[in-house]
mmCIF file of C-alpha atoms and ligand atoms in Angstrom:
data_model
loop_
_atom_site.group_PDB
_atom_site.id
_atom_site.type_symbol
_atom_site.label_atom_id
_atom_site.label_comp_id
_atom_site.label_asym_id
_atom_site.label_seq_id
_atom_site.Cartn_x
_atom_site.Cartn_y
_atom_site.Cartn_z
ATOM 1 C CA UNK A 1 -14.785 8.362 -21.266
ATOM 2 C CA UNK A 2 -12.418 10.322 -19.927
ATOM 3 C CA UNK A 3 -8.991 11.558 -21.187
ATOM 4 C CA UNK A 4 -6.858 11.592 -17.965
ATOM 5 C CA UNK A 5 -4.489 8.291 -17.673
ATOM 6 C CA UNK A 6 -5.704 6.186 -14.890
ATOM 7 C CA UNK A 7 -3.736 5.203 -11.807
ATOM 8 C CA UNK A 8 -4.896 2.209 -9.093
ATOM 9 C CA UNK A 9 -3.579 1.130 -5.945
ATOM 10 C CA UNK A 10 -4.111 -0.497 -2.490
ATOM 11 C CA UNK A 11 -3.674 -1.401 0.914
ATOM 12 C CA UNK A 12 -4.429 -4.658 3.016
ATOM 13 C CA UNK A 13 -6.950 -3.702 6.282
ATOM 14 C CA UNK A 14 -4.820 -6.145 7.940
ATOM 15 C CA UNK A 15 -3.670 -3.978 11.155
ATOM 16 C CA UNK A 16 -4.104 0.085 11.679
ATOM 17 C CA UNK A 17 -1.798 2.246 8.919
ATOM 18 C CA UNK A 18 1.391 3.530 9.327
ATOM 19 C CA UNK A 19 3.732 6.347 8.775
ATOM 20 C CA UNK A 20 5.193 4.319 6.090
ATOM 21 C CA UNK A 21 1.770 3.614 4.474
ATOM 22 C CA UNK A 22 1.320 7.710 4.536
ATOM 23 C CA UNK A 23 5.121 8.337 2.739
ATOM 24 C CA UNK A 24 5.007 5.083 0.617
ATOM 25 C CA UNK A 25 1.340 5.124 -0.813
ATOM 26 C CA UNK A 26 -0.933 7.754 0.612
ATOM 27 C CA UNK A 27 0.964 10.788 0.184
ATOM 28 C CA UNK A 28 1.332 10.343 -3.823
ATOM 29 C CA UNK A 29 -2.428 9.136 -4.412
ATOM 30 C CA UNK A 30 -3.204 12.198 -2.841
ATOM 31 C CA UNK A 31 -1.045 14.408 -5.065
ATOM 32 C CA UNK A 32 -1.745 11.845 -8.221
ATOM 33 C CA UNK A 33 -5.757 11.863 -7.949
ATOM 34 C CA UNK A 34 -6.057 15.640 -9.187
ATOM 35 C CA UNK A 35 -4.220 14.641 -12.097
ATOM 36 C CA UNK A 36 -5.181 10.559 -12.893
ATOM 37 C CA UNK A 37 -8.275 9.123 -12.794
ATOM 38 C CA UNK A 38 -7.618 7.048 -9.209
ATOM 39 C CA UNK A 39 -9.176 3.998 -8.481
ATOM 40 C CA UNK A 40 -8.250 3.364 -4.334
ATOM 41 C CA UNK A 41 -8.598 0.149 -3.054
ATOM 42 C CA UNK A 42 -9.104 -1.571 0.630
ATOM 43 C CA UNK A 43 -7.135 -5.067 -0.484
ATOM 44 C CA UNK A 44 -9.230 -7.058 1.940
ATOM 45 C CA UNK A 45 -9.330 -10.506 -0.418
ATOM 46 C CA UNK A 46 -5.520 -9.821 -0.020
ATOM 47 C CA UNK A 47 -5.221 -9.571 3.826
ATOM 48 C CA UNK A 48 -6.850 -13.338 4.801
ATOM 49 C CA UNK A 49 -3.548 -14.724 3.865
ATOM 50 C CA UNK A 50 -2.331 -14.141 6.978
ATOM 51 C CA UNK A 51 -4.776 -15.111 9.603
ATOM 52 C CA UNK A 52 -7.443 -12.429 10.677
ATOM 53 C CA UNK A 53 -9.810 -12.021 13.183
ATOM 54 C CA UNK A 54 -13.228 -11.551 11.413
ATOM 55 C CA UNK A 55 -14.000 -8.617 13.961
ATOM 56 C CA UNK A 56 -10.785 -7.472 13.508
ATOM 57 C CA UNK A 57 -10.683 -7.503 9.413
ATOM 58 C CA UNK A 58 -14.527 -5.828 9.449
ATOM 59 C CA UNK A 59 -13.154 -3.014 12.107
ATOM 60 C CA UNK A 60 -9.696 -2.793 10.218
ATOM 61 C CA UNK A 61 -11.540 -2.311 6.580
ATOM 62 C CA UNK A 62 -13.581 0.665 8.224
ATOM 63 C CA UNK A 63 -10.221 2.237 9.774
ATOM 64 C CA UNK A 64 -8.280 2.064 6.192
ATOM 65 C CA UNK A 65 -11.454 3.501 4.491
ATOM 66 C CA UNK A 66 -11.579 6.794 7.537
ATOM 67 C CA UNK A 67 -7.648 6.748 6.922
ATOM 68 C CA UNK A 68 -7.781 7.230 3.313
ATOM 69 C CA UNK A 69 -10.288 10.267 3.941
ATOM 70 C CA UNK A 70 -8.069 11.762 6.567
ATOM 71 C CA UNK A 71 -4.651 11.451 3.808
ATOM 72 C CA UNK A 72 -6.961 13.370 1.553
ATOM 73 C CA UNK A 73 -8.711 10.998 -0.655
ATOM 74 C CA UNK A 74 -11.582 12.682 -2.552
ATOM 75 C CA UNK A 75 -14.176 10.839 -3.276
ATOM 76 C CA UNK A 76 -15.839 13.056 -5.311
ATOM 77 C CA UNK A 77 -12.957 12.879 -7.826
ATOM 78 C CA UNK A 78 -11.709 9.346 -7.188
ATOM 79 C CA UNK A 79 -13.203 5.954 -6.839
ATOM 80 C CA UNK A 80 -12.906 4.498 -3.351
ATOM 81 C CA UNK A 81 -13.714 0.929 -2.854
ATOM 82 C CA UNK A 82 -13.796 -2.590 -1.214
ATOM 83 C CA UNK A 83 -11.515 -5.385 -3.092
ATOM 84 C CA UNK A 84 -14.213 -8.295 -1.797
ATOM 85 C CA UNK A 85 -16.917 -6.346 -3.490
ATOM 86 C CA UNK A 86 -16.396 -6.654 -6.767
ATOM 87 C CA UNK A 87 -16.005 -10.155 -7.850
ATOM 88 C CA UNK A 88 -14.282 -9.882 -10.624
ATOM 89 C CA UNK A 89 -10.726 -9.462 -9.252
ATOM 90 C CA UNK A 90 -11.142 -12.928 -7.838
ATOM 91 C CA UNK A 91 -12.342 -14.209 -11.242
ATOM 92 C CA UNK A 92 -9.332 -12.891 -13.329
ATOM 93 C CA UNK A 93 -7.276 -14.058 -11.105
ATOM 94 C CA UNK A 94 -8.137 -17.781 -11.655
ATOM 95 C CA UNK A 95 -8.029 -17.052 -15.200
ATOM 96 C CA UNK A 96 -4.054 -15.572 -14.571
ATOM 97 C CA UNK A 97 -3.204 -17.983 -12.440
ATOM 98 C CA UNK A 98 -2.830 -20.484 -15.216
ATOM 99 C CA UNK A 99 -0.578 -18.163 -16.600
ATOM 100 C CA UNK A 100 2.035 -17.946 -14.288
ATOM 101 C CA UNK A 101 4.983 -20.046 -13.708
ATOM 102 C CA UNK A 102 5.247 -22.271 -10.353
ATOM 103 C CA UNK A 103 8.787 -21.139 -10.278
ATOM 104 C CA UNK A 104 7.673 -17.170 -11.150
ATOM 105 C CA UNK A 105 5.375 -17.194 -8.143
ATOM 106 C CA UNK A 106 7.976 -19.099 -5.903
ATOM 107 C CA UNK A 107 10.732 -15.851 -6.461
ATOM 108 C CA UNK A 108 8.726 -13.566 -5.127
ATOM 109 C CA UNK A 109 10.499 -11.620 -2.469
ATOM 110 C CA UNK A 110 7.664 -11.427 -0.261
ATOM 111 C CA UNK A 111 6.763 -14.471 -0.050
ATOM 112 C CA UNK A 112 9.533 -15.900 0.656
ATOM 113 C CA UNK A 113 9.777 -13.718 3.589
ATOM 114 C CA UNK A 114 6.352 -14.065 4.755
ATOM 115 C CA UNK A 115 6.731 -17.794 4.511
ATOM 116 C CA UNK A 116 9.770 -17.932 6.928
ATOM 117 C CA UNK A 117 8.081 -15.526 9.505
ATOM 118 C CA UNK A 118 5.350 -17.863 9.570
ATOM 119 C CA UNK A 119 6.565 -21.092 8.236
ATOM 120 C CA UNK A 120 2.999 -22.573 9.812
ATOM 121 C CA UNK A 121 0.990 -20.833 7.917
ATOM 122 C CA UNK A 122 2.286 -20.922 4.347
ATOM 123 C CA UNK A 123 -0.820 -20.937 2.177
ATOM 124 C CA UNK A 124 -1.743 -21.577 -1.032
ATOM 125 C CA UNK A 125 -2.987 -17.755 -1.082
ATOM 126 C CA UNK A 126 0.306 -16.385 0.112
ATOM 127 C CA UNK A 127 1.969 -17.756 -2.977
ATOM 128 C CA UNK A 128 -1.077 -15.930 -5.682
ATOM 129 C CA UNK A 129 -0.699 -13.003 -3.758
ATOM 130 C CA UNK A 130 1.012 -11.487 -6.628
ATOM 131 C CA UNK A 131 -1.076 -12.504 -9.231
ATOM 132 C CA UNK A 132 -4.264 -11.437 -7.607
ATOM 133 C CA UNK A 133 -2.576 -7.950 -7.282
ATOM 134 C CA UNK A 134 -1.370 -8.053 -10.748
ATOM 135 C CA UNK A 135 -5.498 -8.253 -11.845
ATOM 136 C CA UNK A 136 -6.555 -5.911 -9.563
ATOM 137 C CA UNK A 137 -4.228 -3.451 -11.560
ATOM 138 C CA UNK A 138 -4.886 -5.476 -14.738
ATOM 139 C CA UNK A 139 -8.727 -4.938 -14.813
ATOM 140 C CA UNK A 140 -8.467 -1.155 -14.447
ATOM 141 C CA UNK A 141 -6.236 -0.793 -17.104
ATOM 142 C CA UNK A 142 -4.212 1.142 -15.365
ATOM 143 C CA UNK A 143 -1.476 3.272 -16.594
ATOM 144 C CA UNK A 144 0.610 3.911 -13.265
ATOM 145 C CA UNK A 145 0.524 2.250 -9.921
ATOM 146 C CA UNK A 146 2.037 4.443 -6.636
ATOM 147 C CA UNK A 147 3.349 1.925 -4.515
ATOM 148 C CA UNK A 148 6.368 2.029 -1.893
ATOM 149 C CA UNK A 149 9.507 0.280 -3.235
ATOM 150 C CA UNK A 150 9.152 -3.235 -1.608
ATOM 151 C CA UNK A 151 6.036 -3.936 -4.269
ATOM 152 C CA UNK A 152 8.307 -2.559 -6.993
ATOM 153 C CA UNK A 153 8.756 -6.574 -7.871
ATOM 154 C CA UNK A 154 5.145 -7.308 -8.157
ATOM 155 C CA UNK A 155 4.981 -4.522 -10.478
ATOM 156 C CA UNK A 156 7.482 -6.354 -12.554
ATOM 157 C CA UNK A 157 5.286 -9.573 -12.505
ATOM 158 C CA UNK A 158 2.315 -7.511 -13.712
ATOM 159 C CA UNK A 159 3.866 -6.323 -16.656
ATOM 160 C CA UNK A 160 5.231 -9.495 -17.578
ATOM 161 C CA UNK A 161 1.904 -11.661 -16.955
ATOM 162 C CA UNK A 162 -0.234 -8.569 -18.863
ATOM 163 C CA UNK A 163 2.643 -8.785 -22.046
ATOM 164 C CA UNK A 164 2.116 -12.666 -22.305
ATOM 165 C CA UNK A 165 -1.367 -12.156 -22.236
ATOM 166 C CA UNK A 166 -1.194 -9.242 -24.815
ATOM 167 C CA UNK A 167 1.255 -11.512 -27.110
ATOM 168 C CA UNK A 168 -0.645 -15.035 -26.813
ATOM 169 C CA UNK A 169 -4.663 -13.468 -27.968
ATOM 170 C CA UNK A 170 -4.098 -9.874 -29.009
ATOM 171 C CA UNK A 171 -4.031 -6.520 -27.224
ATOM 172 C CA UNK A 172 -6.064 -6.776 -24.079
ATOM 173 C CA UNK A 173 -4.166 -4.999 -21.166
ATOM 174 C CA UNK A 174 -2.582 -1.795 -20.476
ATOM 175 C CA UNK A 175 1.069 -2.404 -19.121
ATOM 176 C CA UNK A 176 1.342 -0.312 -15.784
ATOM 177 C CA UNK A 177 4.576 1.276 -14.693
ATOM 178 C CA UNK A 178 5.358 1.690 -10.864
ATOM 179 C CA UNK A 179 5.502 4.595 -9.540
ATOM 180 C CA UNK A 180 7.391 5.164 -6.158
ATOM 181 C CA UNK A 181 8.241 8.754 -4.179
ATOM 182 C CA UNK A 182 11.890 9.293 -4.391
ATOM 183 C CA UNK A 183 11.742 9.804 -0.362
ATOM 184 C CA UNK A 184 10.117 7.770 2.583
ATOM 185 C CA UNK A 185 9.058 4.485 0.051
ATOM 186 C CA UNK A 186 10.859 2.314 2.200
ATOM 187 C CA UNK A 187 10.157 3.466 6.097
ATOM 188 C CA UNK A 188 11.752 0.861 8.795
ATOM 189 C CA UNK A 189 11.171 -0.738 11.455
ATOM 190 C CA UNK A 190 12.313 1.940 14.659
ATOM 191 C CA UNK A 191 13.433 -0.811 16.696
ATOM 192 C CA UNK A 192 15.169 -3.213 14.249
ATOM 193 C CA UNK A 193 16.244 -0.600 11.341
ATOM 194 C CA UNK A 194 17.058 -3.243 8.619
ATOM 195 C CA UNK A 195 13.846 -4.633 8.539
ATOM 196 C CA UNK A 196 10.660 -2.254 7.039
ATOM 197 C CA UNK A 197 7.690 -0.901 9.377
ATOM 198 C CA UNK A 198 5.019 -3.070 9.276
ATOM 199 C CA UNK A 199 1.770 -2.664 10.271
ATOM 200 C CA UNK A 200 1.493 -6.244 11.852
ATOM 201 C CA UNK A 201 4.879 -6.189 14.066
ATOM 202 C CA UNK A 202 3.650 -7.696 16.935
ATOM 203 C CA UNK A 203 6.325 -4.734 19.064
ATOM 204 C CA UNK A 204 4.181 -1.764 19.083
ATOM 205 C CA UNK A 205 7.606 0.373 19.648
ATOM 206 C CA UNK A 206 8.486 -0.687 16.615
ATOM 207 C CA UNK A 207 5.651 1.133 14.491
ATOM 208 C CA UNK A 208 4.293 4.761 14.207
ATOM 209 C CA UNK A 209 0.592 4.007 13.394
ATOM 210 C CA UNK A 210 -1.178 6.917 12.105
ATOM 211 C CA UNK A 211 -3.748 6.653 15.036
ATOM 212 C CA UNK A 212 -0.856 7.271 17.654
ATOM 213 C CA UNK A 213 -0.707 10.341 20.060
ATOM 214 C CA UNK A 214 2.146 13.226 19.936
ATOM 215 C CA UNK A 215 3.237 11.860 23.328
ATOM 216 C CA UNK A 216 3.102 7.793 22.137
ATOM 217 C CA UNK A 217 4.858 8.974 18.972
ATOM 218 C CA UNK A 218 7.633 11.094 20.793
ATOM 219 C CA UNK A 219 8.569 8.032 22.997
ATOM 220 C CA UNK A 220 8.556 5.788 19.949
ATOM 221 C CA UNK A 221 11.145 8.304 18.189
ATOM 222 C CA UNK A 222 12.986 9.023 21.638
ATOM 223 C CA UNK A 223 13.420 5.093 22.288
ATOM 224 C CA UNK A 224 14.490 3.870 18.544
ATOM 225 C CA UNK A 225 17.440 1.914 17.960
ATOM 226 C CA UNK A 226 20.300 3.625 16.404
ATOM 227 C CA UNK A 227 23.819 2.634 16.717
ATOM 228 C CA UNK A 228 27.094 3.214 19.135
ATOM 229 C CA UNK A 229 28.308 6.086 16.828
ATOM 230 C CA UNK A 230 27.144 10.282 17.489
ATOM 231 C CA UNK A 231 27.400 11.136 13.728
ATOM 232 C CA UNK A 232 24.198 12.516 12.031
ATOM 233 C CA UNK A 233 24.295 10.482 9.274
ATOM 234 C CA UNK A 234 24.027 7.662 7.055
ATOM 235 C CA UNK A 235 26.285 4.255 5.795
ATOM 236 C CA UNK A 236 26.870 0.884 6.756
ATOM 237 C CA UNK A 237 25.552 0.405 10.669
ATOM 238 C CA UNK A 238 23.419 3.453 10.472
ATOM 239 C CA UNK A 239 20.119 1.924 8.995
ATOM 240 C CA UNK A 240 18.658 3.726 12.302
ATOM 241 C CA UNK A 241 19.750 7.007 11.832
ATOM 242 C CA UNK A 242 18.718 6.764 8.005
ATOM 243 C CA UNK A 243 15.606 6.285 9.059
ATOM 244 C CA UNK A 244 15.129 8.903 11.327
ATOM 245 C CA UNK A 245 16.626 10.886 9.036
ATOM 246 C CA UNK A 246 14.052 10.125 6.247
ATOM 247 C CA UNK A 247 11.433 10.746 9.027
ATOM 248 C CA UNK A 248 12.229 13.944 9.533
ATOM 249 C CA UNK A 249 12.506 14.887 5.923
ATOM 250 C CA UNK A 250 9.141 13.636 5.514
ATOM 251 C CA UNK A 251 7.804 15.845 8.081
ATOM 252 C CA UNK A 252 9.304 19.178 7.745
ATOM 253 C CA UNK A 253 10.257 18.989 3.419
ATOM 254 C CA UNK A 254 13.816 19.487 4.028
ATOM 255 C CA UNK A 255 16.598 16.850 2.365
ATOM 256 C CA UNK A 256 18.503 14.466 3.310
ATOM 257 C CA UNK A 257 21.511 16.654 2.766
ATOM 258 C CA UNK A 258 20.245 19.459 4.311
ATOM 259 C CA UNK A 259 19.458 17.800 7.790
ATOM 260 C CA UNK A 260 22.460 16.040 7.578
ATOM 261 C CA UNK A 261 24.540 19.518 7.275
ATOM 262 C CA UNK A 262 22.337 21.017 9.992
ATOM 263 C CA UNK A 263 23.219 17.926 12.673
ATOM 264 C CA UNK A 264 26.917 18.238 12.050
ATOM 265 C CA UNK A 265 28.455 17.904 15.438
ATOM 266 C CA UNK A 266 24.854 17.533 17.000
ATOM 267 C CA UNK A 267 25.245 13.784 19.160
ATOM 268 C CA UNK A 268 21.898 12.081 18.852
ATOM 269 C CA UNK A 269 20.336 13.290 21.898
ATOM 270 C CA UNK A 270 18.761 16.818 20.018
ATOM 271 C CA UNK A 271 18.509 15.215 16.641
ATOM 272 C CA UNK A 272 15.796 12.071 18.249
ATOM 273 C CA UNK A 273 13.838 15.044 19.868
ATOM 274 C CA UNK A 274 13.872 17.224 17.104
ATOM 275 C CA UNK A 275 12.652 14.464 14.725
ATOM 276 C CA UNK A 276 10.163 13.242 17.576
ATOM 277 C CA UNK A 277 8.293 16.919 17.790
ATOM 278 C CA UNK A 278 8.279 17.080 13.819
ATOM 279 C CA UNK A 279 7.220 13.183 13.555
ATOM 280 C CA UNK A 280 4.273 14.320 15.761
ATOM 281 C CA UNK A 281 3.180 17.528 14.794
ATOM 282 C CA UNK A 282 3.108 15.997 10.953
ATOM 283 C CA UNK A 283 0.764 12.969 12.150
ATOM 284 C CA UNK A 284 -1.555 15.149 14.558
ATOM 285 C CA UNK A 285 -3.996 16.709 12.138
ATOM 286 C CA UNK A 286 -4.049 13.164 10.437
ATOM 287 C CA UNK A 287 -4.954 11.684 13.407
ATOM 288 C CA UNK A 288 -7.623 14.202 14.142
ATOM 289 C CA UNK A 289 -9.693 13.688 10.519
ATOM 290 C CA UNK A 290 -9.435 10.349 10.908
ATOM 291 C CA UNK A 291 -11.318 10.725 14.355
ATOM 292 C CA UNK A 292 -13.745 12.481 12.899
ATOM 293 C CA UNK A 293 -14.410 9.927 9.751
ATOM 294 C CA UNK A 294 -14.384 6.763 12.098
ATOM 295 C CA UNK A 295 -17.102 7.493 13.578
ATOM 296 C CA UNK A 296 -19.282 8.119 11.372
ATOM 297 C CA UNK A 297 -19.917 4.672 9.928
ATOM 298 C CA UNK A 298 -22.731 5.425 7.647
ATOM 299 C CA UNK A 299 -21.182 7.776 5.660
ATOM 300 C CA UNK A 300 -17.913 5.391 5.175
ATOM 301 C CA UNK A 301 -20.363 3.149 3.831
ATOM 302 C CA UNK A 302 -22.256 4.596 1.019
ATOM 303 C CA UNK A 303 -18.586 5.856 -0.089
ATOM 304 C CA UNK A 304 -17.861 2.574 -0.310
ATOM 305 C CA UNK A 305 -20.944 1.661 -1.912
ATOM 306 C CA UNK A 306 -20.863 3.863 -4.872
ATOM 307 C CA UNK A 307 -17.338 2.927 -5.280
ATOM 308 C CA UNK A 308 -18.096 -0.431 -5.587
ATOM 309 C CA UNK A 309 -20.463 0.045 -7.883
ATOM 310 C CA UNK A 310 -18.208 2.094 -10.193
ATOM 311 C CA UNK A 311 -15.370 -0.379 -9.804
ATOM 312 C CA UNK A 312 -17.553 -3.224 -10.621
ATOM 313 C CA UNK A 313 -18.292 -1.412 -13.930
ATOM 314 C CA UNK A 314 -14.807 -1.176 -15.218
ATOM 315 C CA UNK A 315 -13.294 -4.551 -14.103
ATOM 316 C CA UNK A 316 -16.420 -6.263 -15.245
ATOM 317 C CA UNK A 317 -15.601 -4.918 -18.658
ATOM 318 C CA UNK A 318 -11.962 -6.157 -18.756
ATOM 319 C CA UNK A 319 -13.130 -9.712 -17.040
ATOM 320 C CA UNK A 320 -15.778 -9.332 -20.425
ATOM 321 C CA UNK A 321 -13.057 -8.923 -22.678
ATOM 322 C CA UNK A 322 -10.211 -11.921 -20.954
ATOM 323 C CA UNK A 323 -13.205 -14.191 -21.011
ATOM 324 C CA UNK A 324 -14.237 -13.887 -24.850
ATOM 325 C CA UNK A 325 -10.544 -14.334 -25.816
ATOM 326 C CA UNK A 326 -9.731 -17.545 -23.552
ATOM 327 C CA UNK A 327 -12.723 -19.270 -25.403
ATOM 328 C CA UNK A 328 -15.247 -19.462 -22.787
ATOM 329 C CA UNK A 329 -18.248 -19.672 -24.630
ATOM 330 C CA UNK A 330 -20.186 -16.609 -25.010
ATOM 331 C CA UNK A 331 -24.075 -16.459 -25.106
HETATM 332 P P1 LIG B 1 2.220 -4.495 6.447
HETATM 333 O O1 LIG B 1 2.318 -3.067 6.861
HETATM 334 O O2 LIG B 1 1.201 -5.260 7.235
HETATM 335 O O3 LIG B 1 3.554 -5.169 6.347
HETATM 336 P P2 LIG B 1 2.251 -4.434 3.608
HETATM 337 O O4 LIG B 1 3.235 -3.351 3.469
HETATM 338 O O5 LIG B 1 2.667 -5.805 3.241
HETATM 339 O O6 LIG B 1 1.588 -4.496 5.023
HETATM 340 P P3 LIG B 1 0.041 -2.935 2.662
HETATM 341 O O7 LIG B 1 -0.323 -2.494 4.015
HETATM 342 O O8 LIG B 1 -1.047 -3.416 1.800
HETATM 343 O O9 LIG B 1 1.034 -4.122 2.720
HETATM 344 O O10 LIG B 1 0.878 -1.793 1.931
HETATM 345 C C1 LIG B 1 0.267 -0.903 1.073
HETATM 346 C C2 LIG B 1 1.179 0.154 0.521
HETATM 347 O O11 LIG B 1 1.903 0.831 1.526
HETATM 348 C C3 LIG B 1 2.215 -0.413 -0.460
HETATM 349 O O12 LIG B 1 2.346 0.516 -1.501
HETATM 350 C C4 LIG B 1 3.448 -0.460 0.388
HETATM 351 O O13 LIG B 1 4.602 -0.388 -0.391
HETATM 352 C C5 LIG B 1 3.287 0.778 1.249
HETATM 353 N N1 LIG B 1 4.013 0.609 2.509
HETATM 354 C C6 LIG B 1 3.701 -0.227 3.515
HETATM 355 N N2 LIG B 1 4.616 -0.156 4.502
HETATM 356 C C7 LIG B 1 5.539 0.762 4.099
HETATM 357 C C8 LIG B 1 6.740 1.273 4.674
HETATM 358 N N3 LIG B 1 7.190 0.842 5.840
HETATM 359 N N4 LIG B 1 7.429 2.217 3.994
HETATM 360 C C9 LIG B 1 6.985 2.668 2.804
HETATM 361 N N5 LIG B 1 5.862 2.205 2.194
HETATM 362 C C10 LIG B 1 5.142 1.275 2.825
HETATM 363 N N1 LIG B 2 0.328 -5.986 -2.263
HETATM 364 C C1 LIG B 2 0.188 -4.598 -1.908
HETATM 365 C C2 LIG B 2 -1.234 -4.212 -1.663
HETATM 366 C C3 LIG B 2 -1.981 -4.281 -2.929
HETATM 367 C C4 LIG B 2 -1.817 -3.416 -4.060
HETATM 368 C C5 LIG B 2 -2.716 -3.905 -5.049
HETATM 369 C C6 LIG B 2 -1.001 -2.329 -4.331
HETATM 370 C C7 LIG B 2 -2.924 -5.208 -3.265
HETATM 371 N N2 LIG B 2 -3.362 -4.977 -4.526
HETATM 372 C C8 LIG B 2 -2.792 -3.307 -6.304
HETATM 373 C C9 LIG B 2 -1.094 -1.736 -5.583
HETATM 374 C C10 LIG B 2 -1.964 -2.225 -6.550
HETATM 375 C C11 LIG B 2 1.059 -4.334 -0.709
HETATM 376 O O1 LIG B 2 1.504 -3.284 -0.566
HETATM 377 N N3 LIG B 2 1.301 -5.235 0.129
#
């Protein structure tokens, strides 16, 4: 067994990644996995609560898989896997679900947005969301999760479900803290600033996906919305600027205050094409490993494999455990 604390996370194939999937999640499981033992997974049970084309999830499952590669994901070192292989997530979370309050689920943030931006779709799933995520953390026992700061209230509904579990039978889970970058965990939307990037935005503009080309990025950057103003910096109105801002931090290392000190007296015009060129040149080799991973299929696959097969060993020890102390008979 080893010593080193353990760290899990994930992301939903539902659509190609994004910068903000890089800053928010990739980024720090890259740093993290030389130092945790990391347990990286492609949320796919999560991403059919929003409709998906079959073709689409099976294509989009193989994409986040070449994408983690390309961000640096060893899989020598850490365990890579598929969510929908390893049955047990799906099992604890029936079990959890009967632990959870209607009115706990209800409050979650994000599903009360995703059920107004889709009020004809909102499913049963959309509202266990949370507590499926909590058991995919729950059943790995891990000690930290690296998420960007809109899951930050999930986290909170982990803890709490794994403590009431704890307290009711006896010491069962590890309580996970979050564990979010102190720049780029929240990257918006370049074309309406107040709302984050998402990977499913049906305007294109709107997104920097990790697939996109120095001259599709550049005309993103070039074309975002800012505001009316020609100060480089940030406050109430400037949610575009911000952003760029924390773009180009991102890309080149420097700070916030830094760039901000640098664009003094700038106008926008030299600021949008300086962060353009460094938003580009920071995605390119990215873009170029990923290329390379794609398309080679089988070799995506047996990662996957193996890492399915070591995932299935750990969570079917937890489900093990949760399913002695509820009472279901054991023989
Ligand atoms: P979508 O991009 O479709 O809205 P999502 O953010 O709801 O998806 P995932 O794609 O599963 O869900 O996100 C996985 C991880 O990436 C989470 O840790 C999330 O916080 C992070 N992340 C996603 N988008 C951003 C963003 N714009 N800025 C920072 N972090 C992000
Ligand atoms: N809900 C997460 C994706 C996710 C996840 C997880 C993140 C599913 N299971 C477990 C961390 C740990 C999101 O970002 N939308």
């Amino acid at each position: 067994m080893s010593e080193k604390k353990r760290i899990l996370s994930g992301i939903q194939p539902s659509g190609v990644l994004t910068i903000g999937h890089l800053t928010g999640a990739l980024t720090n499981w890259n740093k993290m996995q030389k130092e945790f033992e990391s347990f990286f997974m492609i949320a796919d049970l999560h991403a059919i609560t929003q409709k998906q084309e079959p073709a689409n999830l099976r294509s989009w499952t193989l994409d986040t898989a070449a994408m983690f590669l390309a961000c640096g994901i060893d899989p020598e070192t850490s365990v890579m896997f598929t969510q929908s292989h390893v049955p047990a997530h799906a099992q604890l979370a029936w079990v959890m679900s009967s632990f959870t309050g209607m009115g706990e689920a209800e409050r979650m943030t994000q599903f009360k947005d995703k059920s107004k931006k889709k009020p004809d779709n909102v499913n049963v799933g959309l509202l266990s969301y949370p507590i499926l995520m909590a058991c995919d953390i729950l059943l790995y026992q891990a000690d930290a999760v690296p998420v960007g700061d809109d899951q930050k209230q999930h986290l909170e509904l982990t803890r709490n479900l794994a403590q009431r579990f704890n307290h009711h039978y006896s010491d069962t889970f590890v309580i996970p803290d979050p564990y979010i970058p102190e720049v780029g965990a929240r990257i918006m939307s370049l074309q309406e600033p107040t709302a984050k990037m998402s990977k499913s935005d049906p305007n294109q503009n709107a997104v920097i996906f990790l697939t996109d080309d120095n001259d599709t990025i550049i005309r993103k950057i070039k074309r975002s919305v800012t505001d009316s103003g020609s100060e480089v910096n940030v406050g109430e109105g400037k949610e575009g600027i911000e952003n760029l801002i924390t773009l180009l931090s991102v890309s080149t290392g420097k700070s916030a205050k830094e760039i901000i000190a640098e664009y003094e007296g700038e106008g926008y015009g030299k600021f949008k094409s300086d962060v353009a060129e460094a938003v580009a040149a920071y995605i390119a080799p990215i873009r170029e490993e990923f290329k390379r991973y794609r398309e080679d299929k089988d070799l995506l696959i047996n990662i996957l494999k193996k890492g399915d097969e070591q995932a299935n060993k750990v969570a079917f020890k937890t489900l093990s455990k949760v399913y002695k102390k509820v009472g279901f008979l054991q023989y």
